[in-house]
Amino acid sequence: MPPETRQNPQQSGTVPPSGDVAPGQRADDVIHNIGYRGYDGPRLGRAYARRSLFAQSLRGAYGLGRAAKSKLLPMILFAVMCVPAAIVVAVTVVTKLRDLPMGYTDYVIQLQPVIGIFIAATAPQAVSLDLRFKVTPLYFSRPVSRADYVGAKYAALSAALFVFLAVPVVILYIGALLAELDFGDQTKGFAQGLLFCALFAVLHAGIGIAVAAHTPRRGFGVAAIIAVLTIPYFLVSALQAIAGVQDNPEMIGWLGLGSPGSLMDGIQARFLGGEPAVPGMPDLSGPQTAAYLALCAVLIAGTFALLLRRYRKAGL
C-alpha cells in the first residue's frame, strides 16, 4: 500500500490491545504503583543532624562501628598514652613519694609525639574521606549547612582528643589519691590538668582538621599534619636550647610562639602551675603573656574560619 494511503489504526478505531502494539507504533504511557510510600513521620531537623554527625565522627576517631583494623591504631596509641601514667602511679605508690614524679599538665607536654600521631590518624578520617568519595554534597543537600558540618567535625575531633588526653590525667589523679598524697593539692592540679587538656584539644584539633580538609588523600593529610605539628616544635625547641646556652631567657619566651606545642608549654607553665619543658625558661613577661594568649585565640578562631571558607567553595 502506498504511504499516502496507509491508514492510522487510531483513526480507524482499531487500536491494538495492550501488549499487542504494531511495529513502529508507541503504546499508551502507564504509571505503575510499585508500593513506595511517602515519609509522613517526624522531621528531626538540623539539631538532630548535627548531633548525629558529631556522634558518628567521634566514634570514627576510635574506629568504633568499623572494621577491626580501623580500631587497631587508635587503641594502640591510646594504650601507649595511658601506660606511662600507670607506671608513674605504680612508682609513686611503691616508693611512697610525697608527690607525683610528673605533673598533670607536664604529662601532656612530654607525650606530644604520641598525640601528634593520633591527630594525624584521626583528622583525615573525619574529613578527607568525605572529600575523596564526594559525600559532602549529600550532607549539604539536607538541612545541614556548611557551618553545621564544620562545627560538628571540629567538636567531634576536639572531644576525641580530649578523651585521649584526659584519661591518663584521671589515672594520675586516682593514683595520687591511692598514694595518699595531699588531697587539696592533687585536686587543684587535676582541675588544671583537665583545663589544659581541653585547651590543648581544641587548638590542635582545629589545626589538624584544617590541614586535613585541604586534601582528599588520607596519606597526604597524615604526612602534612605530622609535619605541621612536629617540625616547628623540634625547631623551636632547638632554638630555645641555643638561646638558653647563650643566656638569653627573654628570647626563649618569644621563640615559644613559633609552634603550637611550645605555645601550649608556655601557657601551662605560666597559668596552670606546670614545669616548662625547656630548661631555664623564665616566667613570661607581661607582653609575652598577652602574646601567648592572643596567638592561642587567633589560632582557634582562625582555623575555624579557614574551615568555613574551605567548605564555601563551589564544586564540593
Coordinates of C-alpha atoms in Angstrom, one line a residue:
M1 CA 0.0 0.0 0.0
P2 CA 1.4 3.4 -0.9
P3 CA 2.5 5.6 2.1
E4 CA -0.1 8.3 1.4
T5 CA -3.0 5.8 1.6
R6 CA -1.8 3.9 4.7
Q7 CA -4.4 4.2 7.5
N8 CA -3.7 5.0 11.1
P9 CA -5.2 2.4 13.4
Q10 CA -6.2 5.1 15.9
Q11 CA -8.1 6.9 13.2
S12 CA -9.9 3.8 12.1
G13 CA -10.8 2.9 15.7
T14 CA -8.9 -0.3 15.6
V15 CA -6.3 0.3 18.4
P16 CA -4.4 -2.8 19.1
P17 CA -4.9 -4.2 22.7
S18 CA -2.2 -3.5 25.3
G19 CA 0.9 -5.7 24.8
D20 CA 0.0 -6.2 21.1
V21 CA 1.4 -3.0 19.6
A22 CA 2.2 -2.9 15.9
P23 CA 5.8 -2.4 14.9
G24 CA 6.8 1.3 14.9
Q25 CA 3.8 2.3 17.0
R26 CA 4.0 3.7 20.6
A27 CA 1.8 2.3 23.3
D28 CA -0.1 4.5 25.8
D29 CA 2.1 5.6 28.8
V30 CA 1.2 3.8 32.1
I31 CA 2.1 4.8 35.7
H32 CA 2.8 1.7 37.7
N33 CA 2.3 1.7 41.5
I34 CA 5.2 -0.4 42.9
G35 CA 4.4 0.2 46.5
Y36 CA 6.6 3.2 47.5
R37 CA 5.1 5.4 50.2
G38 CA 5.9 9.0 51.1
Y39 CA 7.5 9.7 54.5
D40 CA 5.0 11.2 56.9
G41 CA 7.0 10.8 60.2
P42 CA 8.6 13.5 62.3
R43 CA 11.1 15.8 60.8
L44 CA 14.0 15.9 63.3
G45 CA 15.7 18.9 61.7
R46 CA 19.2 20.4 61.8
A47 CA 19.9 19.8 65.5
Y48 CA 19.4 16.1 65.2
A49 CA 21.6 16.1 62.1
R50 CA 24.4 17.9 63.9
R51 CA 24.2 15.5 66.8
S52 CA 24.3 12.5 64.5
L53 CA 27.3 13.9 62.6
F54 CA 29.1 14.6 65.8
A55 CA 28.5 11.2 67.3
Q56 CA 29.4 9.4 64.0
S57 CA 32.7 11.4 63.7
L58 CA 33.6 10.8 67.4
R59 CA 33.0 7.1 67.1
G60 CA 35.0 7.1 63.8
A61 CA 38.0 8.6 65.5
Y62 CA 38.4 5.5 67.6
G63 CA 37.3 3.1 64.8
L64 CA 34.0 2.2 66.6
G65 CA 31.4 0.8 64.3
R66 CA 34.0 0.0 61.7
A67 CA 36.3 -2.9 60.8
A68 CA 38.7 -4.3 63.4
K69 CA 41.7 -2.9 61.5
S70 CA 40.3 0.6 61.9
K71 CA 40.3 0.2 65.7
L72 CA 43.9 -1.1 65.8
L73 CA 45.9 2.1 65.5
P74 CA 43.7 4.4 67.8
M75 CA 43.6 1.7 70.5
I76 CA 47.4 1.1 70.4
L77 CA 48.0 4.8 70.7
F78 CA 45.5 5.1 73.5
A79 CA 47.3 2.3 75.4
V80 CA 50.7 4.0 74.7
M81 CA 49.2 7.2 76.2
C82 CA 47.9 5.5 79.3
V83 CA 50.7 3.0 80.2
P84 CA 53.2 5.7 81.3
A85 CA 50.6 7.2 83.6
A86 CA 50.1 3.8 85.2
I87 CA 53.8 3.4 85.6
V88 CA 54.1 6.8 87.3
V89 CA 51.3 5.8 89.7
A90 CA 53.0 2.5 90.5
V91 CA 56.3 4.1 91.2
T92 CA 54.6 6.7 93.4
V93 CA 52.8 4.1 95.4
V94 CA 55.6 1.6 95.8
T95 CA 58.3 4.2 96.7
K96 CA 55.9 6.2 98.8
L97 CA 56.8 9.5 97.2
R98 CA 55.3 12.7 98.6
D99 CA 54.4 14.0 95.1
L100 CA 53.9 12.7 91.6
P101 CA 57.2 12.5 89.6
M102 CA 55.3 14.2 86.7
G103 CA 52.7 16.9 86.9
Y104 CA 49.3 16.7 85.2
T105 CA 50.0 19.3 82.5
D106 CA 53.6 18.2 82.2
Y107 CA 52.5 14.7 81.2
V108 CA 50.6 16.0 78.2
I109 CA 53.6 18.1 77.1
Q110 CA 56.0 15.2 77.4
L111 CA 53.8 12.9 75.2
Q112 CA 53.3 15.3 72.4
P113 CA 54.8 12.9 69.7
V114 CA 52.1 10.3 70.5
I115 CA 49.4 13.0 70.5
G116 CA 50.6 14.2 67.1
I117 CA 50.4 10.7 65.6
F118 CA 46.8 10.4 67.0
I119 CA 45.8 13.7 65.4
A120 CA 47.3 12.7 62.1
A121 CA 45.4 9.4 62.1
T122 CA 42.0 10.8 63.1
A123 CA 41.7 14.2 61.4
P124 CA 41.9 12.8 57.8
Q125 CA 39.5 10.1 58.8
A126 CA 37.0 12.8 59.8
V127 CA 37.1 15.0 56.7
S128 CA 39.4 13.7 53.9
L129 CA 37.4 10.6 53.1
D130 CA 34.2 12.7 52.7
L131 CA 36.0 14.8 50.1
R132 CA 37.6 11.8 48.4
F133 CA 34.3 9.9 48.0
K134 CA 32.3 13.2 47.3
V135 CA 30.0 12.8 50.2
T136 CA 29.9 16.4 51.2
P137 CA 27.3 17.4 48.5
L138 CA 25.0 14.9 50.1
Y139 CA 25.4 16.5 53.5
F140 CA 24.8 19.9 52.1
S141 CA 21.7 18.8 50.2
R142 CA 20.0 18.3 53.5
P143 CA 19.1 21.0 56.1
V144 CA 22.8 20.7 57.4
S145 CA 24.6 23.9 56.5
R146 CA 28.3 24.2 55.9
A147 CA 28.7 25.8 59.4
D148 CA 26.9 22.9 60.9
Y149 CA 29.2 20.4 59.2
V150 CA 32.3 22.3 60.2
G151 CA 31.1 22.7 63.8
A152 CA 30.2 19.1 64.2
K153 CA 33.5 17.8 62.8
Y154 CA 35.5 20.3 64.8
A155 CA 33.7 19.5 68.0
A156 CA 34.0 15.7 67.4
L157 CA 37.7 15.8 66.9
S158 CA 38.2 18.1 69.9
A159 CA 36.1 15.7 72.1
A160 CA 38.1 12.6 70.8
L161 CA 41.4 14.3 71.5
F162 CA 40.2 15.5 74.9
V163 CA 39.3 11.9 75.9
F164 CA 42.7 10.8 74.6
L165 CA 44.4 13.3 76.9
A166 CA 42.2 13.3 79.9
V167 CA 42.1 9.6 80.6
P168 CA 45.8 9.4 81.6
V169 CA 45.3 12.5 83.7
V170 CA 42.5 10.8 85.5
I171 CA 44.8 7.7 86.0
L172 CA 47.4 10.0 87.6
Y173 CA 44.8 11.6 89.9
I174 CA 43.4 8.3 91.1
G175 CA 46.9 7.0 91.7
A176 CA 47.7 10.2 93.7
L177 CA 44.7 9.5 95.9
L178 CA 45.7 5.9 96.3
A179 CA 49.2 7.0 97.4
E180 CA 47.5 9.3 100.0
L181 CA 49.0 12.5 98.6
D182 CA 47.6 15.8 99.7
F183 CA 44.0 15.9 98.5
G184 CA 43.8 19.6 98.1
D185 CA 47.0 20.0 96.0
Q186 CA 46.2 17.0 93.9
T187 CA 42.6 18.1 93.2
K188 CA 43.8 21.6 92.2
G189 CA 46.4 20.1 89.9
F190 CA 43.9 17.7 88.4
A191 CA 41.5 20.5 87.6
Q192 CA 44.3 22.5 86.0
G193 CA 45.3 19.4 84.0
L194 CA 41.7 18.9 82.7
L195 CA 41.5 22.6 81.7
F196 CA 44.8 22.3 79.9
C197 CA 43.6 19.1 78.1
A198 CA 40.5 20.9 76.9
L199 CA 42.6 23.9 75.6
F200 CA 45.2 21.6 74.0
A201 CA 42.5 19.5 72.4
V202 CA 40.6 22.5 70.9
L203 CA 43.7 24.1 69.5
H204 CA 45.3 21.0 68.0
A205 CA 42.0 19.6 66.7
G206 CA 41.5 22.8 64.8
I207 CA 45.0 22.7 63.2
G208 CA 44.6 19.0 62.3
I209 CA 41.2 19.3 60.7
A210 CA 42.1 22.5 58.9
V211 CA 45.1 20.7 57.3
A212 CA 43.2 17.5 56.5
A213 CA 40.3 19.4 54.9
H214 CA 42.6 20.7 52.1
T215 CA 43.4 17.3 50.6
P216 CA 41.1 14.3 49.7
R217 CA 44.1 12.0 50.1
R218 CA 44.3 10.5 53.5
G219 CA 48.1 9.7 53.2
F220 CA 48.9 13.3 52.2
G221 CA 46.8 14.6 55.2
V222 CA 48.6 12.3 57.6
A223 CA 52.0 13.5 56.4
A224 CA 51.0 17.2 56.3
I225 CA 49.7 17.1 59.9
I226 CA 52.8 15.4 61.3
A227 CA 54.9 17.9 59.5
V228 CA 52.9 20.9 60.8
L229 CA 52.9 19.7 64.4
T230 CA 56.4 18.2 64.8
I231 CA 58.8 20.1 62.6
P232 CA 58.1 23.6 64.1
Y233 CA 58.1 22.2 67.6
F234 CA 61.5 20.5 67.3
L235 CA 63.0 23.5 65.5
V236 CA 61.7 25.9 68.2
S237 CA 63.0 23.6 71.0
A238 CA 66.4 23.6 69.4
L239 CA 66.5 27.4 69.1
Q240 CA 65.3 27.8 72.7
A241 CA 68.1 25.5 73.8
I242 CA 70.6 27.6 71.9
A243 CA 69.2 30.8 73.5
G244 CA 69.5 29.1 76.9
V245 CA 73.1 28.3 76.3
Q246 CA 73.7 31.9 75.3
D247 CA 72.0 33.1 78.5
N248 CA 69.1 34.9 76.7
P249 CA 66.0 34.0 78.7
E250 CA 63.9 36.7 77.1
M251 CA 64.4 35.2 73.6
I252 CA 63.4 31.8 75.0
G253 CA 59.9 33.1 75.8
W254 CA 59.5 34.8 72.4
L255 CA 60.6 31.7 70.5
G256 CA 57.9 29.7 72.2
L257 CA 55.3 31.4 69.9
G258 CA 56.8 29.6 66.9
S259 CA 54.9 26.3 67.3
P260 CA 51.6 25.0 68.8
G261 CA 53.5 22.7 71.2
S262 CA 55.8 25.3 72.6
L263 CA 52.8 27.7 72.8
M264 CA 50.9 25.3 75.0
D265 CA 54.1 24.7 77.0
G266 CA 54.3 28.4 77.8
I267 CA 50.7 28.7 78.7
Q268 CA 50.7 25.7 81.1
A269 CA 53.9 26.9 82.7
R270 CA 52.5 30.4 83.2
F271 CA 48.9 29.8 84.2
L272 CA 48.5 26.2 85.2
G273 CA 51.3 25.5 87.6
G274 CA 53.3 23.2 85.2
E275 CA 57.0 23.0 84.7
P276 CA 58.3 24.3 81.3
A277 CA 59.7 21.6 79.0
V278 CA 62.6 23.9 78.1
P279 CA 65.3 24.0 80.9
G280 CA 65.9 27.5 82.2
M281 CA 62.8 29.1 80.7
P282 CA 61.8 32.0 83.0
D283 CA 58.3 33.2 83.7
L284 CA 56.7 35.0 80.8
S285 CA 56.7 38.8 81.0
G286 CA 53.6 40.9 80.6
P287 CA 53.9 41.4 76.8
Q288 CA 54.8 37.8 76.3
T289 CA 51.8 36.6 78.3
A290 CA 49.5 38.7 76.2
A291 CA 51.1 37.5 73.0
Y292 CA 50.7 33.8 74.1
L293 CA 47.0 34.2 74.9
A294 CA 46.3 36.3 71.8
L295 CA 48.0 33.8 69.5
C296 CA 46.1 30.9 71.0
A297 CA 42.8 32.7 70.5
V298 CA 43.8 33.7 66.9
L299 CA 44.7 30.1 66.0
I300 CA 41.5 28.6 67.3
A301 CA 39.3 31.3 65.6
G302 CA 41.5 31.3 62.5
T303 CA 41.3 27.5 61.9
F304 CA 37.5 27.6 62.3
A305 CA 37.2 30.5 59.9
L306 CA 39.6 28.7 57.4
L307 CA 37.4 25.6 57.5
L308 CA 34.3 27.7 56.8
R309 CA 36.0 29.3 53.9
R310 CA 37.2 25.9 52.6
Y311 CA 33.6 24.5 52.6
R312 CA 32.1 27.5 50.9
K313 CA 34.0 26.7 47.7
A314 CA 31.9 25.6 44.7
G315 CA 32.4 22.1 43.4
L316 CA 32.2 20.2 46.7

